[in-house]
JSON list of C-alpha atoms in Angstrom, two decimals:
[
{"chain": "A", "resi": 1, "resn": "MET", "atom": "CA", "xyz": [108.32, 149.86, 145.89]},
{"chain": "A", "resi": 2, "resn": "GLN", "atom": "CA", "xyz": [111.49, 151.52, 144.71]},
{"chain": "A", "resi": 3, "resn": "PRO", "atom": "CA", "xyz": [112.22, 151.39, 140.96]},
{"chain": "A", "resi": 4, "resn": "GLY", "atom": "CA", "xyz": [115.66, 149.83, 141.52]},
{"chain": "A", "resi": 5, "resn": "ARG", "atom": "CA", "xyz": [114.22, 147.06, 143.67]},
{"chain": "A", "resi": 6, "resn": "ALA", "atom": "CA", "xyz": [111.43, 146.24, 141.16]},
{"chain": "A", "resi": 7, "resn": "ARG", "atom": "CA", "xyz": [114.03, 146.04, 138.42]},
{"chain": "A", "resi": 8, "resn": "THR", "atom": "CA", "xyz": [116.20, 143.69, 140.50]},
{"chain": "A", "resi": 9, "resn": "ILE", "atom": "CA", "xyz": [113.25, 141.41, 141.24]},
{"chain": "A", "resi": 10, "resn": "THR", "atom": "CA", "xyz": [112.19, 141.36, 137.58]},
{"chain": "A", "resi": 11, "resn": "LEU", "atom": "CA", "xyz": [115.71, 140.55, 136.40]},
{"chain": "A", "resi": 12, "resn": "SER", "atom": "CA", "xyz": [116.05, 137.83, 139.07]},
{"chain": "A", "resi": 13, "resn": "VAL", "atom": "CA", "xyz": [112.78, 136.18, 138.03]},
{"chain": "A", "resi": 14, "resn": "LEU", "atom": "CA", "xyz": [113.74, 136.35, 134.34]},
{"chain": "A", "resi": 15, "resn": "GLY", "atom": "CA", "xyz": [117.19, 134.93, 135.12]},
{"chain": "A", "resi": 16, "resn": "LEU", "atom": "CA", "xyz": [115.63, 132.09, 137.12]},
{"chain": "A", "resi": 17, "resn": "LEU", "atom": "CA", "xyz": [113.22, 131.27, 134.28]},
{"chain": "A", "resi": 18, "resn": "GLY", "atom": "CA", "xyz": [116.08, 131.35, 131.77]},
{"chain": "A", "resi": 19, "resn": "ALA", "atom": "CA", "xyz": [118.18, 129.04, 133.94]},
{"chain": "A", "resi": 20, "resn": "LEU", "atom": "CA", "xyz": [115.22, 126.67, 134.33]},
{"chain": "A", "resi": 21, "resn": "LEU", "atom": "CA", "xyz": [114.67, 126.57, 130.55]},
{"chain": "A", "resi": 22, "resn": "LEU", "atom": "CA", "xyz": [118.37, 126.03, 129.89]},
{"chain": "A", "resi": 23, "resn": "GLY", "atom": "CA", "xyz": [118.50, 123.24, 132.50]},
{"chain": "A", "resi": 24, "resn": "SER", "atom": "CA", "xyz": [115.46, 121.57, 130.94]},
{"chain": "A", "resi": 25, "resn": "ALA", "atom": "CA", "xyz": [117.01, 121.82, 127.48]},
{"chain": "A", "resi": 26, "resn": "LEU", "atom": "CA", "xyz": [120.26, 120.26, 128.69]},
{"chain": "A", "resi": 27, "resn": "LEU", "atom": "CA", "xyz": [118.37, 117.48, 130.47]},
{"chain": "A", "resi": 28, "resn": "LEU", "atom": "CA", "xyz": [116.41, 116.71, 127.30]},
{"chain": "A", "resi": 29, "resn": "GLN", "atom": "CA", "xyz": [119.60, 116.69, 125.25]},
{"chain": "A", "resi": 30, "resn": "ARG", "atom": "CA", "xyz": [121.73, 114.61, 127.64]},
{"chain": "A", "resi": 31, "resn": "ALA", "atom": "CA", "xyz": [119.24, 112.06, 128.98]},
{"chain": "A", "resi": 32, "resn": "ASP", "atom": "CA", "xyz": [119.42, 108.43, 127.86]},
{"chain": "A", "resi": 33, "resn": "TRP", "atom": "CA", "xyz": [116.02, 108.04, 126.19]},
{"chain": "A", "resi": 34, "resn": "ASN", "atom": "CA", "xyz": [116.47, 104.30, 125.71]},
{"chain": "A", "resi": 35, "resn": "HIS", "atom": "CA", "xyz": [115.12, 103.92, 129.26]},
{"chain": "A", "resi": 36, "resn": "ALA", "atom": "CA", "xyz": [111.81, 105.37, 127.98]},
{"chain": "A", "resi": 37, "resn": "ARG", "atom": "CA", "xyz": [111.40, 102.70, 125.28]},
{"chain": "A", "resi": 38, "resn": "PRO", "atom": "CA", "xyz": [109.13, 100.36, 127.30]},
{"chain": "A", "resi": 39, "resn": "TRP", "atom": "CA", "xyz": [106.82, 103.24, 128.24]},
{"chain": "A", "resi": 40, "resn": "LEU", "atom": "CA", "xyz": [106.80, 104.61, 124.67]},
{"chain": "A", "resi": 41, "resn": "ASN", "atom": "CA", "xyz": [106.19, 101.12, 123.22]},
{"chain": "A", "resi": 42, "resn": "GLU", "atom": "CA", "xyz": [103.20, 100.69, 125.53]},
{"chain": "A", "resi": 43, "resn": "LYS", "atom": "CA", "xyz": [101.69, 104.11, 124.73]},
{"chain": "A", "resi": 44, "resn": "LEU", "atom": "CA", "xyz": [102.17, 103.67, 120.97]},
{"chain": "A", "resi": 45, "resn": "SER", "atom": "CA", "xyz": [100.70, 100.15, 121.10]},
{"chain": "A", "resi": 46, "resn": "LEU", "atom": "CA", "xyz": [97.61, 101.46, 122.88]},
{"chain": "A", "resi": 47, "resn": "ALA", "atom": "CA", "xyz": [97.21, 104.42, 120.52]},
{"chain": "A", "resi": 48, "resn": "LEU", "atom": "CA", "xyz": [97.70, 102.37, 117.34]},
{"chain": "A", "resi": 49, "resn": "GLN", "atom": "CA", "xyz": [95.85, 99.27, 118.62]},
{"chain": "A", "resi": 50, "resn": "ARG", "atom": "CA", "xyz": [98.63, 96.91, 117.59]},
{"chain": "A", "resi": 51, "resn": "PRO", "atom": "CA", "xyz": [102.00, 95.82, 118.97]},
{"chain": "A", "resi": 52, "resn": "VAL", "atom": "CA", "xyz": [104.72, 98.47, 118.58]},
{"chain": "A", "resi": 53, "resn": "ALA", "atom": "CA", "xyz": [108.36, 97.88, 119.51]},
{"chain": "A", "resi": 54, "resn": "ILE", "atom": "CA", "xyz": [111.31, 100.21, 119.28]},
{"chain": "A", "resi": 55, "resn": "ARG", "atom": "CA", "xyz": [114.24, 97.79, 119.41]},
{"chain": "A", "resi": 56, "resn": "GLY", "atom": "CA", "xyz": [117.10, 100.12, 118.53]},
{"chain": "A", "resi": 57, "resn": "ASP", "atom": "CA", "xyz": [118.44, 103.37, 119.90]},
{"chain": "A", "resi": 58, "resn": "LEU", "atom": "CA", "xyz": [116.11, 106.20, 120.80]},
{"chain": "A", "resi": 59, "resn": "SER", "atom": "CA", "xyz": [117.36, 109.79, 121.03]},
{"chain": "A", "resi": 60, "resn": "LEU", "atom": "CA", "xyz": [115.97, 113.30, 121.37]},
{"chain": "A", "resi": 61, "resn": "SER", "atom": "CA", "xyz": [117.61, 116.52, 120.31]},
{"chain": "A", "resi": 62, "resn": "TRP", "atom": "CA", "xyz": [116.72, 120.12, 119.52]},
{"chain": "A", "resi": 63, "resn": "THR", "atom": "CA", "xyz": [116.33, 121.58, 116.04]},
{"chain": "A", "resi": 64, "resn": "LEU", "atom": "CA", "xyz": [115.03, 124.73, 114.39]},
{"chain": "A", "resi": 65, "resn": "ALA", "atom": "CA", "xyz": [112.50, 124.89, 111.56]},
{"chain": "A", "resi": 66, "resn": "ALA", "atom": "CA", "xyz": [113.91, 124.78, 108.05]},
{"chain": "A", "resi": 67, "resn": "GLY", "atom": "CA", "xyz": [113.14, 127.42, 105.46]},
{"chain": "A", "resi": 68, "resn": "THR", "atom": "CA", "xyz": [114.27, 130.79, 104.25]},
{"chain": "A", "resi": 69, "resn": "ALA", "atom": "CA", "xyz": [114.00, 133.96, 106.32]},
{"chain": "A", "resi": 70, "resn": "ALA", "atom": "CA", "xyz": [111.17, 135.20, 104.05]},
{"chain": "A", "resi": 71, "resn": "GLN", "atom": "CA", "xyz": [109.11, 132.10, 104.84]},
{"chain": "A", "resi": 72, "resn": "ARG", "atom": "CA", "xyz": [109.62, 132.21, 108.61]},
{"chain": "A", "resi": 73, "resn": "SER", "atom": "CA", "xyz": [107.26, 133.46, 111.26]},
{"chain": "A", "resi": 74, "resn": "TRP", "atom": "CA", "xyz": [108.17, 134.10, 114.89]},
{"chain": "A", "resi": 75, "resn": "ARG", "atom": "CA", "xyz": [107.13, 130.53, 115.78]},
{"chain": "A", "resi": 76, "resn": "ASP", "atom": "CA", "xyz": [109.78, 129.10, 113.46]},
{"chain": "A", "resi": 77, "resn": "TYR", "atom": "CA", "xyz": [112.46, 130.50, 115.76]},
{"chain": "A", "resi": 78, "resn": "LEU", "atom": "CA", "xyz": [111.21, 128.37, 118.66]},
{"chain": "A", "resi": 79, "resn": "PRO", "atom": "CA", "xyz": [113.12, 125.10, 119.02]},
{"chain": "A", "resi": 80, "resn": "GLN", "atom": "CA", "xyz": [111.52, 121.82, 118.02]},
{"chain": "A", "resi": 81, "resn": "VAL", "atom": "CA", "xyz": [112.12, 118.39, 119.47]},
{"chain": "A", "resi": 82, "resn": "ARG", "atom": "CA", "xyz": [113.63, 115.85, 117.09]},
{"chain": "A", "resi": 83, "resn": "LEU", "atom": "CA", "xyz": [112.97, 112.20, 117.92]},
{"chain": "A", "resi": 84, "resn": "LEU", "atom": "CA", "xyz": [115.16, 109.60, 116.23]},
{"chain": "A", "resi": 85, "resn": "ALA", "atom": "CA", "xyz": [114.28, 105.92, 116.64]},
{"chain": "A", "resi": 86, "resn": "HIS", "atom": "CA", "xyz": [116.07, 102.94, 115.11]},
{"chain": "A", "resi": 87, "resn": "ASP", "atom": "CA", "xyz": [114.63, 99.49, 114.36]},
{"chain": "A", "resi": 88, "resn": "LEU", "atom": "CA", "xyz": [110.89, 100.15, 114.82]},
{"chain": "A", "resi": 89, "resn": "HIS", "atom": "CA", "xyz": [108.39, 97.31, 114.37]},
{"chain": "A", "resi": 90, "resn": "LEU", "atom": "CA", "xyz": [104.60, 97.61, 114.00]},
{"chain": "A", "resi": 91, "resn": "GLY", "atom": "CA", "xyz": [102.66, 94.37, 114.28]},
{"chain": "A", "resi": 92, "resn": "ASN", "atom": "CA", "xyz": [99.35, 93.44, 112.73]},
{"chain": "A", "resi": 93, "resn": "PRO", "atom": "CA", "xyz": [96.25, 94.20, 114.82]},
{"chain": "A", "resi": 94, "resn": "ALA", "atom": "CA", "xyz": [94.51, 91.46, 116.73]},
{"chain": "A", "resi": 95, "resn": "GLY", "atom": "CA", "xyz": [92.19, 89.35, 114.59]},
{"chain": "A", "resi": 96, "resn": "MET", "atom": "CA", "xyz": [94.28, 89.38, 111.43]},
{"chain": "A", "resi": 97, "resn": "LEU", "atom": "CA", "xyz": [94.67, 85.92, 109.95]},
{"chain": "A", "resi": 98, "resn": "ALA", "atom": "CA", "xyz": [98.15, 86.62, 108.60]},
{"chain": "A", "resi": 99, "resn": "ALA", "atom": "CA", "xyz": [100.98, 86.52, 111.09]},
{"chain": "A", "resi": 100, "resn": "GLY", "atom": "CA", "xyz": [103.79, 89.00, 110.83]},
{"chain": "A", "resi": 101, "resn": "GLU", "atom": "CA", "xyz": [104.22, 92.72, 110.85]},
{"chain": "A", "resi": 102, "resn": "LEU", "atom": "CA", "xyz": [102.54, 95.65, 109.22]},
{"chain": "A", "resi": 103, "resn": "ALA", "atom": "CA", "xyz": [105.84, 97.53, 109.08]},
{"chain": "A", "resi": 104, "resn": "ARG", "atom": "CA", "xyz": [109.51, 97.34, 109.92]},
{"chain": "A", "resi": 105, "resn": "ILE", "atom": "CA", "xyz": [111.46, 100.58, 109.80]},
{"chain": "A", "resi": 106, "resn": "GLU", "atom": "CA", "xyz": [115.22, 100.95, 110.08]},
{"chain": "A", "resi": 107, "resn": "ARG", "atom": "CA", "xyz": [115.06, 104.60, 111.12]},
{"chain": "A", "resi": 108, "resn": "VAL", "atom": "CA", "xyz": [112.28, 107.07, 111.96]},
{"chain": "A", "resi": 109, "resn": "LEU", "atom": "CA", "xyz": [112.90, 110.79, 112.37]},
{"chain": "A", "resi": 110, "resn": "VAL", "atom": "CA", "xyz": [110.11, 112.95, 113.80]},
{"chain": "A", "resi": 111, "resn": "ASP", "atom": "CA", "xyz": [110.28, 116.72, 114.30]},
{"chain": "A", "resi": 112, "resn": "LEU", "atom": "CA", "xyz": [107.70, 117.95, 116.80]},
{"chain": "A", "resi": 113, "resn": "GLU", "atom": "CA", "xyz": [106.71, 121.55, 117.50]},
{"chain": "A", "resi": 114, "resn": "LEU", "atom": "CA", "xyz": [106.24, 122.23, 121.20]},
{"chain": "A", "resi": 115, "resn": "LEU", "atom": "CA", "xyz": [103.91, 125.26, 121.25]},
{"chain": "A", "resi": 116, "resn": "PRO", "atom": "CA", "xyz": [100.94, 123.48, 119.56]},
{"chain": "A", "resi": 117, "resn": "LEU", "atom": "CA", "xyz": [101.01, 120.85, 122.32]},
{"chain": "A", "resi": 118, "resn": "LEU", "atom": "CA", "xyz": [99.36, 123.46, 124.55]},
{"chain": "A", "resi": 119, "resn": "GLN", "atom": "CA", "xyz": [96.36, 123.35, 122.16]},
{"chain": "A", "resi": 120, "resn": "HIS", "atom": "CA", "xyz": [96.21, 119.51, 122.06]},
{"chain": "A", "resi": 121, "resn": "ARG", "atom": "CA", "xyz": [97.73, 119.44, 118.57]},
{"chain": "A", "resi": 122, "resn": "LEU", "atom": "CA", "xyz": [100.58, 117.22, 117.43]},
{"chain": "A", "resi": 123, "resn": "SER", "atom": "CA", "xyz": [102.23, 119.43, 114.84]},
{"chain": "A", "resi": 124, "resn": "ILE", "atom": "CA", "xyz": [104.86, 117.44, 112.94]},
{"chain": "A", "resi": 125, "resn": "PRO", "atom": "CA", "xyz": [106.76, 119.47, 110.34]},
{"chain": "A", "resi": 126, "resn": "LEU", "atom": "CA", "xyz": [108.73, 116.40, 109.19]},
{"chain": "A", "resi": 127, "resn": "LEU", "atom": "CA", "xyz": [108.23, 112.65, 109.44]},
{"chain": "A", "resi": 128, "resn": "ARG", "atom": "CA", "xyz": [111.00, 110.69, 107.69]},
{"chain": "A", "resi": 129, "resn": "PHE", "atom": "CA", "xyz": [111.09, 106.91, 107.25]},
{"chain": "A", "resi": 130, "resn": "THR", "atom": "CA", "xyz": [114.33, 105.28, 106.10]},
{"chain": "A", "resi": 131, "resn": "GLY", "atom": "CA", "xyz": [114.48, 101.57, 105.28]},
{"chain": "A", "resi": 132, "resn": "LEU", "atom": "CA", "xyz": [110.72, 101.09, 105.40]},
{"chain": "A", "resi": 133, "resn": "GLN", "atom": "CA", "xyz": [109.22, 97.63, 104.79]},
{"chain": "A", "resi": 134, "resn": "VAL", "atom": "CA", "xyz": [105.39, 97.70, 104.74]},
{"chain": "A", "resi": 135, "resn": "GLN", "atom": "CA", "xyz": [103.00, 94.84, 104.12]},
{"chain": "A", "resi": 136, "resn": "LEU", "atom": "CA", "xyz": [99.43, 96.13, 103.67]},
{"chain": "A", "resi": 137, "resn": "LEU", "atom": "CA", "xyz": [96.87, 93.34, 103.93]},
{"chain": "A", "resi": 138, "resn": "ARG", "atom": "CA", "xyz": [93.12, 93.17, 103.41]},
{"chain": "A", "resi": 139, "resn": "GLN", "atom": "CA", "xyz": [91.41, 89.90, 104.22]},
{"chain": "A", "resi": 140, "resn": "ALA", "atom": "CA", "xyz": [88.46, 88.40, 102.37]},
{"chain": "A", "resi": 141, "resn": "ASP", "atom": "CA", "xyz": [86.14, 89.62, 105.17]},
{"chain": "A", "resi": 142, "resn": "GLY", "atom": "CA", "xyz": [87.21, 93.23, 104.43]},
{"chain": "A", "resi": 143, "resn": "ARG", "atom": "CA", "xyz": [89.34, 93.81, 107.52]},
{"chain": "A", "resi": 144, "resn": "SER", "atom": "CA", "xyz": [92.69, 95.42, 106.84]},
{"chain": "A", "resi": 145, "resn": "ASN", "atom": "CA", "xyz": [95.84, 95.89, 108.87]},
{"chain": "A", "resi": 146, "resn": "TRP", "atom": "CA", "xyz": [96.33, 99.56, 107.97]},
{"chain": "A", "resi": 147, "resn": "GLN", "atom": "CA", "xyz": [93.15, 100.95, 109.52]},
{"chain": "A", "resi": 148, "resn": "VAL", "atom": "CA", "xyz": [93.05, 102.25, 113.07]},
{"chain": "A", "resi": 149, "resn": "ALA", "atom": "CA", "xyz": [89.69, 102.76, 114.76]},
{"chain": "A", "resi": 150, "resn": "THR", "atom": "CA", "xyz": [89.49, 106.32, 116.05]},
{"chain": "A", "resi": 151, "resn": "ALA", "atom": "CA", "xyz": [87.39, 107.35, 118.99]},
{"chain": "A", "resi": 152, "resn": "ARG", "atom": "CA", "xyz": [86.66, 111.08, 118.98]},
{"chain": "A", "resi": 153, "resn": "ALA", "atom": "CA", "xyz": [86.47, 112.07, 122.61]},
{"chain": "A", "resi": 154, "resn": "THR", "atom": "CA", "xyz": [86.20, 115.46, 124.20]},
{"chain": "A", "resi": 155, "resn": "GLY", "atom": "CA", "xyz": [89.66, 116.95, 124.41]},
{"chain": "A", "resi": 156, "resn": "ALA", "atom": "CA", "xyz": [91.00, 114.61, 121.73]},
{"chain": "A", "resi": 157, "resn": "TRP", "atom": "CA", "xyz": [94.30, 115.50, 120.11]},
{"chain": "A", "resi": 158, "resn": "THR", "atom": "CA", "xyz": [94.60, 116.41, 116.45]},
{"chain": "A", "resi": 159, "resn": "LEU", "atom": "CA", "xyz": [97.49, 115.57, 114.16]},
{"chain": "A", "resi": 160, "resn": "GLU", "atom": "CA", "xyz": [99.03, 117.99, 111.66]},
{"chain": "A", "resi": 161, "resn": "LEU", "atom": "CA", "xyz": [101.63, 116.37, 109.39]},
{"chain": "A", "resi": 162, "resn": "ARG", "atom": "CA", "xyz": [103.33, 118.79, 106.97]},
{"chain": "A", "resi": 163, "resn": "ALA", "atom": "CA", "xyz": [105.96, 116.65, 105.27]},
{"chain": "A", "resi": 164, "resn": "LEU", "atom": "CA", "xyz": [106.39, 112.90, 104.86]},
{"chain": "A", "resi": 165, "resn": "GLU", "atom": "CA", "xyz": [109.63, 111.51, 103.42]},
{"chain": "A", "resi": 166, "resn": "LEU", "atom": "CA", "xyz": [110.21, 107.91, 102.37]},
{"chain": "A", "resi": 167, "resn": "ASN", "atom": "CA", "xyz": [113.76, 106.72, 101.70]},
{"chain": "A", "resi": 168, "resn": "ALA", "atom": "CA", "xyz": [114.47, 103.16, 100.56]},
{"chain": "A", "resi": 169, "resn": "ALA", "atom": "CA", "xyz": [110.92, 101.89, 101.06]},
{"chain": "A", "resi": 170, "resn": "ASN", "atom": "CA", "xyz": [109.34, 98.62, 99.95]},
{"chain": "A", "resi": 171, "resn": "ILE", "atom": "CA", "xyz": [105.55, 98.63, 100.09]},
{"chain": "A", "resi": 172, "resn": "GLN", "atom": "CA", "xyz": [103.50, 95.54, 99.35]},
{"chain": "A", "resi": 173, "resn": "LEU", "atom": "CA", "xyz": [99.71, 95.43, 99.02]},
{"chain": "A", "resi": 174, "resn": "ARG", "atom": "CA", "xyz": [97.88, 92.10, 99.20]},
{"chain": "A", "resi": 175, "resn": "ASP", "atom": "CA", "xyz": [94.12, 92.54, 98.89]},
{"chain": "A", "resi": 176, "resn": "ALA", "atom": "CA", "xyz": [91.97, 89.39, 99.06]},
{"chain": "A", "resi": 177, "resn": "VAL", "atom": "CA", "xyz": [88.81, 91.38, 98.19]},
{"chain": "A", "resi": 178, "resn": "GLN", "atom": "CA", "xyz": [90.12, 92.94, 94.96]},
{"chain": "A", "resi": 179, "resn": "HIS", "atom": "CA", "xyz": [92.59, 90.09, 94.27]},
{"chain": "A", "resi": 180, "resn": "ILE", "atom": "CA", "xyz": [95.57, 92.43, 94.14]},
{"chain": "A", "resi": 181, "resn": "ASP", "atom": "CA", "xyz": [99.16, 91.58, 94.98]},
{"chain": "A", "resi": 182, "resn": "ILE", "atom": "CA", "xyz": [101.55, 94.40, 94.08]},
{"chain": "A", "resi": 183, "resn": "MET", "atom": "CA", "xyz": [104.91, 95.65, 95.31]},
{"chain": "A", "resi": 184, "resn": "ALA", "atom": "CA", "xyz": [106.33, 99.18, 95.07]},
{"chain": "A", "resi": 185, "resn": "ARG", "atom": "CA", "xyz": [109.91, 100.23, 95.71]},
{"chain": "A", "resi": 186, "resn": "VAL", "atom": "CA", "xyz": [110.51, 103.86, 96.56]},
{"chain": "A", "resi": 187, "resn": "HIS", "atom": "CA", "xyz": [114.03, 105.25, 96.67]},
{"chain": "A", "resi": 188, "resn": "THR", "atom": "CA", "xyz": [113.15, 108.79, 97.72]},
{"chain": "A", "resi": 189, "resn": "LEU", "atom": "CA", "xyz": [109.77, 110.47, 97.95]}
]
């Protein structure tokens, strides 16, 4: 093959890949993600073993990792997906005597790195809750609404959470075993 022809083919393939990536990025940015709410609610409900409902707007955008140039590695220059959900509700699991919700959240922001997904890892550099109302309950029989039974299966995903931010949070703990009823208000953590 002639050197000029190989170069043309290589540049054409790279241009096609670049156009495909750019098209995917624009589709992710411009799509109306509110249509995905029923599917996402179902998947989250199954994963967390309790009713989950996103009732407000849902949007996705691109972002880059925060930090100074001295702290960055080459992976920090890859874009991350930022999920923003408004009015999120997590119900109590089945079998809880108390009716109501485990949590109500005005706004959830999740940054998700894409490259670790190839290794079955959910790498979340930032998880931010704004307007969080949590009611942690433990019944007299010892069952609580904050525990999620985990089944470790082959090929299971792992979670890596680097930063958790709470803004304007009210957290209540009612424990029938230890006879505790306390409330904490967090402005920023």
